[in-house]
XYZ file of C-alpha atoms in Angstrom:
772
model
C 108.029 124.222 124.619
C 111.252 123.746 122.665
C 111.050 123.885 118.905
C 113.645 121.131 118.389
C 115.481 120.055 121.559
C 114.060 117.364 123.831
C 115.524 115.329 126.714
C 115.763 112.292 124.445
C 117.985 114.279 122.056
C 120.204 115.199 125.015
C 120.542 111.465 125.691
C 121.572 110.861 122.076
C 124.082 113.699 122.271
C 125.549 112.146 125.411
C 125.848 108.814 123.623
C 127.588 110.516 120.670
C 130.031 112.175 123.044
C 130.909 108.744 124.495
C 131.577 107.524 120.948
C 133.858 110.466 120.168
C 135.754 109.870 123.432
C 136.557 106.351 122.132
C 134.609 104.598 124.894
C 132.705 102.524 122.309
C 134.840 99.517 121.224
C 134.950 98.271 117.648
C 132.639 95.326 118.384
C 129.896 97.679 119.626
C 130.378 100.439 117.049
C 127.908 99.151 114.468
C 124.997 98.511 116.917
C 125.489 101.824 118.706
C 125.881 103.882 115.532
C 122.893 102.142 113.937
C 120.808 102.941 117.005
C 121.767 106.617 116.900
C 121.244 106.912 113.128
C 117.782 105.333 113.360
C 116.696 108.169 115.664
C 118.335 111.183 114.053
C 117.771 110.527 110.339
C 114.332 110.802 108.694
C 112.567 107.566 107.801
C 112.911 106.622 104.156
C 109.739 106.029 102.144
C 110.093 102.304 101.661
C 107.728 99.592 102.759
C 110.115 98.164 105.328
C 110.778 101.563 106.844
C 107.034 102.292 106.886
C 106.508 99.164 108.954
C 109.323 100.246 111.296
C 107.867 103.740 111.517
C 104.546 102.281 112.576
C 106.189 100.155 115.265
C 108.619 102.790 116.598
C 107.486 105.731 118.740
C 108.446 109.230 117.648
C 110.316 109.897 120.915
C 113.079 107.862 122.552
C 112.326 106.865 126.156
C 115.012 106.349 128.796
C 114.044 102.651 129.026
C 114.713 102.148 125.317
C 118.012 103.965 125.659
C 118.945 101.587 128.492
C 117.802 98.415 126.678
C 119.846 99.212 123.585
C 123.080 100.164 125.356
C 123.178 97.817 128.343
C 123.998 94.860 126.077
C 127.113 96.523 124.643
C 130.486 96.375 126.396
C 132.444 99.617 126.671
C 136.152 100.346 126.305
C 136.509 100.227 130.114
C 136.721 96.634 131.414
C 133.712 95.556 133.465
C 131.534 98.470 132.348
C 128.826 98.560 129.723
C 128.064 101.546 127.563
C 124.912 102.061 129.624
C 127.040 102.439 132.776
C 129.075 105.222 131.170
C 125.987 106.822 129.657
C 124.195 106.816 133.015
C 127.138 108.662 134.593
C 127.175 111.123 131.694
C 123.468 111.824 132.131
C 123.773 112.406 135.877
C 126.874 114.562 135.445
C 124.496 117.111 133.902
C 123.310 118.040 137.390
C 122.314 121.682 137.016
C 121.164 124.209 134.487
C 124.730 125.540 134.401
C 126.025 122.031 133.643
C 123.449 121.768 130.856
C 124.746 125.019 129.369
C 128.326 123.764 129.659
C 127.348 120.466 127.986
C 125.991 122.281 124.949
C 128.909 124.745 124.893
C 131.345 121.798 124.698
C 129.506 120.130 121.819
C 131.677 122.131 119.431
C 134.683 120.104 120.612
C 133.131 116.980 119.074
C 133.381 118.463 115.583
C 136.351 118.521 113.244
C 137.788 122.008 112.983
C 137.706 124.087 109.852
C 140.866 124.676 107.827
C 141.308 128.145 109.328
C 140.970 126.784 112.876
C 143.506 124.029 112.122
C 146.032 126.638 110.850
C 145.469 128.707 113.999
C 146.096 125.640 116.218
C 149.336 124.851 114.372
C 150.571 128.408 114.842
C 149.830 128.190 118.569
C 151.439 124.739 118.815
C 148.225 123.022 119.894
C 148.038 119.305 119.064
C 144.608 117.580 119.132
C 144.405 114.410 121.272
C 145.155 111.256 119.279
C 142.421 109.116 120.889
C 139.674 111.614 120.144
C 137.215 110.899 117.267
C 136.141 114.110 115.572
C 132.916 114.306 113.609
C 132.837 115.747 110.107
C 130.757 118.903 110.150
C 128.676 117.692 107.183
C 128.173 114.113 108.381
C 124.789 113.076 109.829
C 126.215 113.151 113.348
C 127.962 116.458 112.718
C 124.815 118.087 111.356
C 122.807 116.780 114.326
C 125.324 118.124 116.846
C 125.607 121.508 115.120
C 121.847 121.937 114.933
C 121.373 120.919 118.589
C 123.961 123.481 119.658
C 122.396 126.161 117.477
C 118.875 125.458 118.743
C 120.057 125.632 122.360
C 121.606 129.071 121.807
C 118.300 130.229 120.305
C 116.274 129.146 123.328
C 114.616 131.846 125.413
C 115.365 131.684 129.124
C 111.970 130.244 130.088
C 112.278 127.642 127.323
C 115.709 126.671 128.676
C 114.184 126.239 132.154
C 111.390 124.087 130.671
C 113.964 121.928 128.865
C 115.936 121.463 132.106
C 112.824 120.450 134.036
C 111.823 118.059 131.263
C 115.292 116.554 131.362
C 114.992 115.933 135.110
C 111.625 114.197 134.598
C 113.073 112.196 131.705
C 116.085 111.035 133.780
C 114.097 110.372 136.972
C 113.391 106.591 136.336
C 117.141 105.920 136.627
C 117.332 107.516 140.100
C 117.114 104.158 141.940
C 119.841 102.630 139.767
C 122.079 105.688 140.242
C 121.627 105.551 144.020
C 122.564 101.864 144.133
C 125.835 102.643 142.393
C 126.417 105.826 144.395
C 125.081 105.311 147.968
C 125.966 108.847 149.025
C 123.549 110.352 146.493
C 120.639 112.138 148.126
C 117.129 112.699 146.815
C 117.815 116.368 146.164
C 120.716 115.478 143.853
C 118.518 116.258 140.849
C 120.137 119.700 141.057
C 123.697 120.274 142.328
C 122.656 123.691 143.633
C 120.195 122.069 146.055
C 122.931 119.754 147.328
C 125.504 122.518 147.783
C 122.961 124.758 149.516
C 121.675 121.841 151.657
C 118.130 122.549 150.446
C 115.718 119.631 150.726
C 112.990 119.032 148.135
C 110.383 119.829 150.777
C 111.791 123.330 151.159
C 109.457 126.084 149.807
C 112.150 127.283 147.405
C 112.591 123.755 146.006
C 108.815 123.353 145.839
C 108.523 126.503 143.732
C 111.308 125.403 141.421
C 110.852 121.639 141.169
C 107.506 120.890 142.776
C 105.868 119.730 139.564
C 108.909 118.049 138.010
C 108.574 114.556 139.464
C 104.846 114.416 138.597
C 105.559 115.548 135.035
C 104.756 112.996 132.303
C 108.195 112.177 130.951
C 106.770 110.942 127.629
C 104.820 114.126 127.007
C 107.713 116.211 128.243
C 110.030 114.823 125.602
C 108.036 116.046 122.612
C 109.092 119.082 120.616
C 107.409 121.015 117.854
C 109.804 119.370 115.394
C 108.654 115.919 116.594
C 105.025 116.891 116.139
C 105.750 118.138 112.616
C 107.466 114.856 111.733
C 104.556 112.939 113.209
C 102.074 114.922 111.137
C 104.184 114.591 107.972
C 104.288 110.825 108.416
C 100.536 110.745 109.012
C 99.857 112.849 105.893
C 102.112 110.562 103.852
C 100.214 107.483 105.064
C 96.785 109.061 104.546
C 97.646 110.136 101.009
C 99.424 106.904 100.075
C 97.048 104.426 101.717
C 93.825 106.438 101.563
C 93.160 105.881 105.280
C 91.850 108.056 108.094
C 93.651 109.102 111.290
C 93.800 106.120 113.696
C 92.003 106.630 117.004
C 95.264 106.147 118.915
C 96.946 108.873 116.868
C 94.033 111.235 117.503
C 94.221 110.645 121.255
C 98.011 111.105 121.316
C 97.822 114.319 119.309
C 95.069 115.764 121.512
C 97.176 114.892 124.579
C 100.178 116.716 123.097
C 98.072 119.787 122.369
C 96.694 119.718 125.917
C 100.256 119.782 127.287
C 101.085 122.965 125.449
C 102.929 121.707 122.375
C 102.868 124.300 119.597
C 100.555 122.987 116.889
C 101.994 123.324 113.350
C 99.791 124.513 110.509
C 100.121 121.026 108.987
C 97.599 119.842 111.582
C 94.896 121.651 109.579
C 95.852 119.602 106.523
C 95.613 116.375 108.532
C 92.162 117.420 109.740
C 91.227 118.231 106.139
C 92.210 114.744 104.956
C 90.371 113.104 107.840
C 87.202 115.148 107.290
C 87.370 114.468 103.571
C 87.588 110.702 104.098
C 84.761 110.891 106.644
C 82.528 112.612 104.095
C 82.287 115.849 106.090
C 82.351 118.357 103.236
C 82.005 121.618 105.287
C 84.774 120.677 107.755
C 87.143 119.470 105.034
C 86.571 122.647 103.014
C 87.142 124.813 106.093
C 90.352 123.012 107.158
C 91.722 123.127 103.613
C 91.296 126.912 103.537
C 92.852 127.277 106.984
C 95.940 125.277 106.043
C 96.626 127.106 102.799
C 95.883 130.466 104.410
C 98.839 129.756 106.737
C 100.921 128.396 103.867
C 100.282 131.357 101.594
C 101.168 133.703 104.450
C 104.528 131.989 105.020
C 105.530 130.838 101.513
C 103.917 133.354 99.184
C 102.398 131.792 96.005
C 104.765 128.830 95.639
C 102.197 126.421 97.118
C 99.082 127.992 95.625
C 98.747 125.351 92.909
C 98.591 122.597 95.540
C 95.725 124.383 97.257
C 93.847 124.408 93.955
C 94.774 120.766 93.294
C 93.390 119.639 96.637
C 90.307 121.763 96.105
C 89.647 120.166 92.704
C 90.000 116.620 94.070
C 87.748 117.500 97.012
C 85.063 118.975 94.753
C 85.144 115.922 92.472
C 84.875 113.509 95.377
C 81.695 115.201 96.583
C 80.078 115.282 93.133
C 80.745 118.951 92.230
C 82.277 118.053 88.864
C 81.936 121.435 87.134
C 83.691 123.212 90.020
C 86.361 120.489 90.091
C 87.185 120.950 86.396
C 87.381 124.737 86.823
C 89.727 124.388 89.829
C 91.903 121.890 87.953
C 92.182 124.293 84.982
C 93.471 126.975 87.331
C 95.831 124.422 88.929
C 97.374 123.618 85.547
C 97.767 127.309 84.705
C 99.376 128.118 88.067
C 101.692 125.087 87.914
C 102.882 126.179 84.462
C 103.416 129.714 85.735
C 105.486 128.453 88.694
C 107.232 125.795 86.543
C 106.161 123.076 88.986
C 106.402 120.042 86.703
C 105.456 117.526 89.395
C 102.182 119.307 90.129
C 101.528 119.897 86.422
C 102.047 116.246 85.475
C 99.910 114.996 88.331
C 97.136 117.465 87.423
C 97.108 116.360 83.791
C 97.051 112.718 84.876
C 94.134 113.405 87.202
C 92.285 115.277 84.463
C 92.786 112.330 82.088
C 91.399 109.788 84.575
C 88.574 112.135 85.525
C 87.666 112.382 81.831
C 87.519 108.584 81.572
C 85.144 108.421 84.548
C 83.052 111.495 83.663
C 83.415 112.115 79.922
C 80.351 114.330 79.773
C 82.056 116.883 82.049
C 85.095 117.357 79.807
C 83.476 118.526 76.586
C 84.991 122.009 76.860
C 88.389 120.573 77.824
C 88.434 118.293 74.786
C 87.435 121.158 72.515
C 90.227 123.333 73.925
C 92.748 120.574 73.193
C 94.412 120.614 76.618
C 94.852 116.841 76.568
C 94.417 116.020 72.884
C 93.240 112.520 72.004
C 93.439 109.681 74.502
C 96.576 108.180 72.972
C 98.237 111.592 72.752
C 97.425 112.279 76.407
C 98.920 108.976 77.549
C 102.028 109.441 75.391
C 102.503 112.955 76.805
C 102.094 111.754 80.405
C 104.588 108.924 79.893
C 107.158 111.247 78.334
C 106.839 113.849 81.103
C 106.943 111.199 83.818
C 110.235 109.891 82.411
C 111.689 113.406 82.157
C 110.881 114.268 85.760
C 111.567 110.746 87.147
C 107.999 110.467 88.451
C 108.031 106.674 88.387
C 104.704 106.251 90.124
C 103.018 108.419 87.481
C 104.770 106.469 84.714
C 103.533 103.177 86.170
C 99.994 104.545 86.408
C 100.165 105.796 82.802
C 101.309 102.381 81.552
C 98.449 100.666 83.375
C 96.039 103.261 81.974
C 97.382 102.463 78.516
C 96.640 98.759 79.101
C 93.159 99.596 80.374
C 92.508 101.795 77.348
C 93.608 98.965 75.018
C 91.163 96.594 76.711
C 88.310 99.093 76.590
C 88.782 99.776 72.877
C 89.252 96.107 71.953
C 92.862 96.509 70.852
C 95.522 93.826 70.950
C 95.688 91.776 74.146
C 99.486 91.303 73.748
C 99.868 95.102 73.622
C 97.954 95.389 76.890
C 100.155 92.707 78.453
C 103.234 94.561 77.218
C 102.156 97.725 79.028
C 101.432 95.738 82.191
C 104.833 94.010 82.097
C 106.531 97.395 81.680
C 104.619 98.715 84.676
C 105.508 95.582 86.654
C 109.218 95.993 85.843
C 109.031 99.623 86.918
C 107.227 98.757 90.170
C 109.872 96.174 91.061
C 112.989 98.124 90.058
C 111.794 101.425 91.571
C 110.086 99.741 94.543
C 106.662 101.273 93.915
C 104.779 98.964 96.269
C 101.568 100.982 96.357
C 101.058 100.420 92.599
C 101.332 96.625 92.773
C 97.670 96.205 93.682
C 96.471 98.128 90.643
C 98.805 96.127 88.420
C 97.705 92.722 89.765
C 94.017 93.635 89.505
C 94.572 94.718 85.911
C 96.124 91.331 85.155
C 93.209 89.610 86.886
C 90.807 91.662 84.761
C 92.552 90.592 81.540
C 92.448 86.915 82.490
C 88.796 87.314 83.442
C 88.059 88.738 79.993
C 90.014 85.856 78.444
C 87.784 83.424 80.330
C 90.570 82.008 82.532
C 88.829 82.541 85.870
C 91.274 80.417 87.865
C 94.137 82.779 86.970
C 91.993 85.855 87.650
C 91.187 84.470 91.105
C 94.863 83.636 91.719
C 96.024 87.184 90.947
C 93.417 88.585 93.335
C 94.642 86.180 96.010
C 98.279 87.158 95.386
C 97.373 90.790 95.858
C 95.462 90.190 99.092
C 98.131 87.898 100.557
C 101.282 89.789 99.541
C 100.553 93.430 98.755
C 97.349 94.485 100.518
C 99.244 96.054 103.458
C 101.403 98.243 101.209
C 98.619 99.247 98.801
C 95.888 101.854 99.171
C 92.880 100.656 101.149
C 90.668 101.435 98.147
C 92.526 98.913 95.959
C 92.190 96.199 98.613
C 88.465 96.894 98.934
C 87.966 96.703 95.158
C 89.836 93.393 95.085
C 87.644 91.953 97.851
C 84.451 93.043 96.055
C 85.606 91.538 92.744
C 86.540 88.276 94.456
C 83.120 88.180 96.127
C 81.484 88.721 92.729
C 83.462 85.782 91.306
C 82.334 83.579 94.191
C 78.712 84.617 93.582
C 79.069 83.631 89.909
C 80.056 80.159 91.113
C 77.031 80.044 93.418
C 79.122 80.312 96.581
C 76.990 82.998 98.220
C 77.961 82.080 101.783
C 81.689 82.388 100.983
C 81.045 85.705 99.201
C 79.153 87.047 102.234
C 81.960 85.958 104.576
C 84.525 87.660 102.342
C 82.550 90.908 102.343
C 82.044 90.767 106.123
C 85.784 90.309 106.681
C 86.487 93.822 105.397
C 88.144 95.810 108.180
C 85.748 98.091 110.039
C 88.324 100.904 109.856
C 88.149 100.696 106.071
C 84.416 101.374 106.205
C 84.959 104.480 108.346
C 85.718 106.248 105.070
C 82.445 107.341 103.468
C 83.446 106.558 99.881
C 84.618 103.067 100.833
C 81.463 102.424 102.823
C 79.320 103.446 99.846
C 81.315 101.193 97.532
C 81.073 98.243 99.924
C 77.342 98.738 100.452
C 76.757 99.032 96.701
C 78.547 95.752 95.995
C 76.740 94.045 98.857
C 73.499 95.360 97.387
C 74.388 93.977 93.941
C 75.052 90.526 95.416
C 71.732 90.644 97.294
C 69.875 91.888 94.205
C 71.253 89.080 92.037
C 70.224 86.488 94.596
C 66.720 87.964 94.942
C 66.463 87.963 91.160
C 67.306 84.267 91.014
C 64.849 83.523 93.819
C 62.102 85.261 91.836
C 61.497 87.916 94.518
C 61.198 90.750 92.017
C 59.735 93.287 94.471
C 62.743 92.932 96.774
C 65.050 93.081 93.751
C 63.365 96.306 92.621
C 63.827 97.753 96.114
C 67.549 96.965 96.041
C 67.783 98.450 92.541
C 66.237 101.765 93.617
C 68.879 102.035 96.361
C 71.699 101.070 93.998
C 70.710 103.746 91.488
C 71.475 106.395 94.097
C 74.904 104.887 94.788
C 75.643 104.444 91.090
C 75.448 108.216 90.596
C 78.461 108.537 92.918
C 80.230 105.294 91.946
C 80.669 105.246 88.181
C 82.077 101.696 88.095
C 78.711 100.319 89.184
C 76.491 102.293 86.825
C 76.655 99.766 83.993
C 76.136 96.820 86.359
C 72.967 98.355 87.812
C 71.679 99.130 84.306
C 72.141 95.491 83.236
C 70.395 94.249 86.369
C 67.492 96.596 85.682
C 67.112 95.033 82.218
C 67.147 91.552 83.775
C 64.362 92.552 86.181
C 62.194 93.692 83.272
C 62.918 90.448 81.400
C 61.877 88.450 84.481
C 58.684 90.495 84.638
C 58.164 89.689 80.923
C 58.018 93.415 80.251
C 60.087 93.193 77.079
C 59.115 96.645 75.795
C 60.531 98.333 78.912
C 63.640 96.153 78.709
C 64.205 97.183 75.101
C 63.753 100.858 75.967
C 66.353 100.579 78.719
C 68.769 98.919 76.290
C 68.263 101.664 73.714
C 69.033 104.312 76.353
C 72.254 102.527 77.221
C 73.190 102.208 73.541
C 72.672 105.953 73.086
C 74.931 106.730 76.058
C 77.637 104.486 74.662
C 77.241 106.067 71.246
C 77.745 109.558 72.624
C 81.013 108.561 74.269
C 83.588 106.008 73.236
C 82.655 103.442 75.878
C 84.037 100.054 76.814
C 83.651 97.488 74.031
C 82.778 94.865 76.662
C 79.731 96.930 77.625
C 78.659 97.287 73.980
C 78.864 93.542 73.395
C 77.020 92.812 76.636
C 74.148 95.100 75.595
C 73.982 93.445 72.158
C 73.682 90.003 73.738
C 70.981 91.271 76.088
C 69.095 92.661 73.092
C 69.258 89.281 71.343
C 68.051 87.618 74.552
C 65.084 89.991 74.800
C 64.103 89.038 71.224
C 64.441 85.362 72.154
C 62.289 85.718 75.278
C 59.707 87.668 73.273
C 59.383 84.739 70.860
C 61.120 86.321 67.869
C 64.749 85.097 68.140
C 65.391 85.611 64.418
C 65.255 89.382 64.943
C 68.306 89.128 67.182
C 70.401 87.140 64.718
C 72.281 90.087 63.216
C 72.847 91.611 66.666
C 74.132 88.311 68.105
C 76.371 87.696 65.078
C 77.856 91.187 65.337
C 78.401 90.714 69.088
C 80.214 87.428 68.437
C 82.408 89.074 65.779
C 83.387 91.957 68.050
C 83.992 89.640 71.019
C 86.199 87.345 68.921
C 88.183 90.294 67.591
C 88.684 91.748 71.101
C 89.288 88.282 72.633
C 86.475 88.789 75.153
C 85.789 85.089 75.496
C 83.041 84.912 78.183
C 80.776 87.264 76.202
C 81.792 85.430 73.000
C 80.357 82.215 74.460
C 77.211 84.135 75.432
C 76.940 85.394 71.859
C 77.403 81.823 70.582
C 74.519 80.784 72.829
C 72.352 83.569 71.398
C 73.219 82.461 67.836
C 72.371 78.853 68.729
C 68.924 80.000 69.880
C 68.354 81.534 66.460
C 69.533 78.325 64.754
C 67.184 76.268 66.919
C 64.286 78.551 66.046
C 64.899 77.901 62.319
C 65.231 74.125 63.002
C 68.999 73.999 62.386
C 69.357 71.726 65.395
C 72.494 69.893 64.324
C 74.373 73.139 63.587
C 73.333 74.584 66.942
C 74.460 71.433 68.785
C 77.813 71.333 66.999
C 78.395 75.011 67.677
C 77.638 74.702 71.386
C 79.548 71.467 71.924
C 82.671 73.027 70.395
C 82.759 75.802 73.012
C 81.551 73.945 76.130
C 85.084 73.262 77.535
C 85.878 76.998 77.368
C 82.464 77.816 78.849
C 83.199 75.624 81.867
C 86.628 77.221 82.226
C 84.920 80.579 82.848
C 83.429 79.200 86.094
C 80.199 81.119 85.496
C 77.281 78.951 86.587
C 74.635 80.954 84.718
C 76.593 80.862 81.449
C 77.201 77.107 81.787
C 73.564 76.435 82.754
C 72.199 78.360 79.764
C 74.638 76.627 77.409
C 73.580 73.174 78.673
C 69.920 74.195 78.343
C 70.451 75.291 74.723
C 72.240 72.016 74.030
C 69.294 70.082 75.458
C 66.890 72.040 73.227
C 69.060 71.329 70.180
C 69.164 67.590 70.878
C 65.420 67.505 71.554
C 64.931 69.150 68.185
C 67.143 66.510 66.577
C 65.099 63.831 68.371
C 61.917 65.373 66.967
C 63.330 65.157 63.444
C 64.268 61.501 63.908
C 61.978 58.598 63.056
C 59.536 57.708 65.886
C 60.602 54.768 68.053
C 64.022 54.746 66.402
C 67.313 54.354 68.252
C 68.361 57.774 66.939
C 65.431 59.426 68.713
C 66.138 57.585 71.991
C 69.802 58.487 71.806
C 69.095 62.178 71.249
C 66.507 62.259 74.031
C 68.963 60.579 76.389
C 71.582 63.210 75.556
C 69.028 65.965 76.028
C 68.098 64.502 79.416
C 71.752 64.473 80.460
C 72.222 68.113 79.459
C 69.021 69.060 81.295
C 70.369 67.425 84.464
C 73.651 69.320 84.144
C 71.802 72.579 83.489
C 69.607 71.923 86.528
C 72.709 71.388 88.693
C 74.256 74.674 87.525
C 71.007 76.592 88.094
C 70.757 74.971 91.553
C 74.184 76.349 92.482
C 73.071 79.909 91.812
C 69.595 79.195 93.285
C 67.704 80.254 90.145
C 64.225 78.990 91.064
C 62.470 79.782 87.787
C 65.190 78.160 85.671
C 65.223 75.058 87.913
C 61.476 74.708 87.432
C 61.882 75.080 83.660
C 64.477 72.312 83.611
C 62.227 70.031 85.712
C 59.310 70.734 83.368
C 61.471 69.790 80.373
C 62.656 66.671 82.178
C 59.076 65.661 83.040
C 58.087 66.133 79.397
C 60.876 63.773 78.263
C 59.776 61.219 80.886
C 56.230 61.376 79.579
C 57.456 60.868 76.024
C 59.499 57.866 77.196
C 56.446 56.489 78.998
C 58.098 56.659 82.434
C 55.203 58.182 84.361
C 56.663 57.500 87.836
C 59.781 59.591 87.152
C 57.614 62.214 85.496
C 55.528 62.493 88.660
C 58.705 62.671 90.753
C 59.847 65.610 88.640
C 56.462 67.287 89.077
C 56.641 66.764 92.858
C 60.170 68.188 92.978
C 58.922 71.123 90.902
C 56.269 71.885 93.540
C 58.747 71.397 96.402
C 61.156 73.957 94.902
C 58.348 76.491 94.469
C 57.085 75.891 98.013
C 60.591 76.174 99.542
C 61.194 79.370 97.591
C 57.962 80.972 98.831
C 58.641 79.915 102.447
C 62.174 81.312 102.255
C 60.860 84.549 100.775
C 58.227 84.900 103.512
C 60.823 84.183 106.237
C 63.195 86.835 104.909
C 60.407 89.428 104.645
C 59.494 88.797 108.302
C 63.084 89.399 109.441
C 63.807 92.474 107.320
C-alpha cells in the first residue's frame, strides 16, 4: 500500500495538468481551482471547516470528480473539462504510461534560476500558452511531493498503485466506450491490446484477475489518508469530548482488513475511546503503546505529553495522588524541554484540579508551585498572552469570574472578566469556549435572582453553540435547565428535557454518571415533596456514590440529606450533618453561596425545632453576607428566616413589612418553594396581627382575609412542586381560619380536601412501588 499516492491524487494531478495547459477558461478557473485546493490542503480548524470535514469523505471518488468538472466548459468549444479529463485519465493506459506521466510532472513547475539561465544559453524558449506552477505554491508543493513519492515507490507498490488506478477508473469504461466505439474491454492496459491478449487469457487473469472486483473506495486510501483521518478524529475527540462514531470504527476496521498500514496514532485514538468508555485497563495499555512508538521515533520531545495524558487519565478514574505526581513530572519535563504550550496547559489543569479537589493539593500549595489563587490566575493569563494561547486565556478569564463569584467579590468585576472572554472568543473564533461563557453568565443571573435571563442564556447556548461546544458542556446545560424547570414545578418538562439527551452522549461513562446523578436528584426532590422518605433515602444512598466521583453534586446531595432529616423531624442528626459541612468549608476556602445556604438551613432547623430565636444571629449573618455578595435568592431565604424569628417574638408587623418588601424579587426568582414559604410566613405574620387586634373588629377581619389570601397563594405554589405535607399544612391553616370566621361548611371542605390529598399521595406512592 502506497504511503501517499492514491488513484484519486492521480486524478487531481491530471486536472492540474489540464489547467497548466490552458484548457481551463477564465470563467471556470475559480470553481476548478477551489475544487483542487479543497482536496490538497489540510482542513483549517474552524467551525465551518469542521462541518465540511464531517460531510466530505477523506478520498475523492471518480463520480465526485465527474460531478464537479462536467458542469465547467473547457477552452475547446463543445467540450467540458470532464471530457478532457476523461481522455487524460484513459491516456494513462499502461504502467509505462503511468511512469511517463509522473516523469513529465516536472514540466508543470517553473524552472529554477539556474535552469532558466541554461535554457537561455541553449536558445530554448518556453511556450507562451503554458502556465507554470511556482515551486512553493500549494499546487507546486503537491506536484513535487507526488513526483517524489512515486520515485520512492518499490516495484510491487508501483504495481499495486497501477491496479488500484485501473479499479478507480473502471466506472468510466462505459462512457469511454460510447465516445470511442473501437475501444475493447482489454483496453485497460495498452500492452494487452497490442499483444491481442483477452482478459480471459491466463496471463491476463494472473495480472488483472482481481482488479475489476477490487473495491475502488478502499483501493484509493493511502497511509497518509489514514493518518489525516486519525488526526481529525483525535482533534474532534479532544475538542468535543466524544467517542469514535460507529461508522468511523467500521470504516477503519475495513481499511485495516484491506492491508492499509496502521499508524501509531491509532493507539492514541483507541486510548481516547477506551478512556471515554470508562475502560481503565485498555486506556492505560493503549496510552503506553502509543507513547512507546512515539518515544522510539521522536526521542524525549513528546515525553511530557505522555505524562500529561497519564495525569488526566489517573484523575478521571479517581487516582488523585497518582495524577498529581504525574502532573508534577509533566511540569518539570515541559520546563526542561522549554515546551511552553504544555507547561501552561499543565499549570492550568493543576489550578482547576485544585479547585475541584483542594485536599489533594496541600503539598503543592506548600511548595508554592502555583502561589495564591489570584497569583495563579494572573500568571496563567500573562503566559497565555505571551504564547498566543487564546483558548487558555479565555478559560483563565472565565475562571477569574468564577473565583470572584465564589469568594463574594464584585459582580461587575466578574462581568468584566466574562466580557473580556466573550470578546476573545468572538475575535479569535474560539467556538468551543462559548458554551462555558454562556453558562457562566446564566449562573451569574441565577445568583442575581433573574431566572428568566438565566434560562435565556441556557437556551441561546443550546440553540446556537451546542454543536461546536464539548458534549460535556451541553450536558451540563441540559441538567441545569432541567433543575430550573423542576424548581418551577414542571417535572414533566424536566423529564422530557433529560430524556432528549443524545444516546451517543451517554456512551461516555463520565457523562452517563453525571446524567444519572442529576436524574436521581430530580427524583429524590420529588419523592421528598411527596413524603416518601424511604424512597428518598434510597436515592440518596445511590447519589452519595456518584458524588464521590462528581464533585459538583457533593454539596447538593449534602443539602438534600439535611432536608430528609428535617422531614423525619430528626433535628439532632440534621444539625450534625450541617456542622460537618461547616467544618469542611472551614478547612478550605469554599463557595460563599454554600456557606450562606448552610447558615439558612441551620436557622431553619432551629425554627422547626421550636426555638427560632437561636437562629437569629445565623440568619442575620447569612442575610448580610448574601447582600454583600449580591446572592439575591439566598438573601430572600435569609429574610424569610429572619421573619420567622420576628414572628416568634410577636413582631408581626415588622415581619410582614419585611416580607412584603421583597415579594416581587422573590417571584422573579421563579422558585416555587421559596415563593410558597414566603407566602406562608406572610400569612403567619398577618394572623399574628389579627390576633393582636380587637375581637370582632374590622382590623381583625381584614388581617385574617389577607392571611387567607396568602395561604391560598402558598398552597398554589406548594401544589406546583407537589409538596404534600406543605399543602396539608396550608389546608389546616385555612380550615382554622374558616372555623374562626364561623364558616363551618368551608372548613369541612378544607378538611375533606386535606384527606383527599393524603389519600392520593398514598395511592400514588403504592402504585410507584409496585412498578419499580
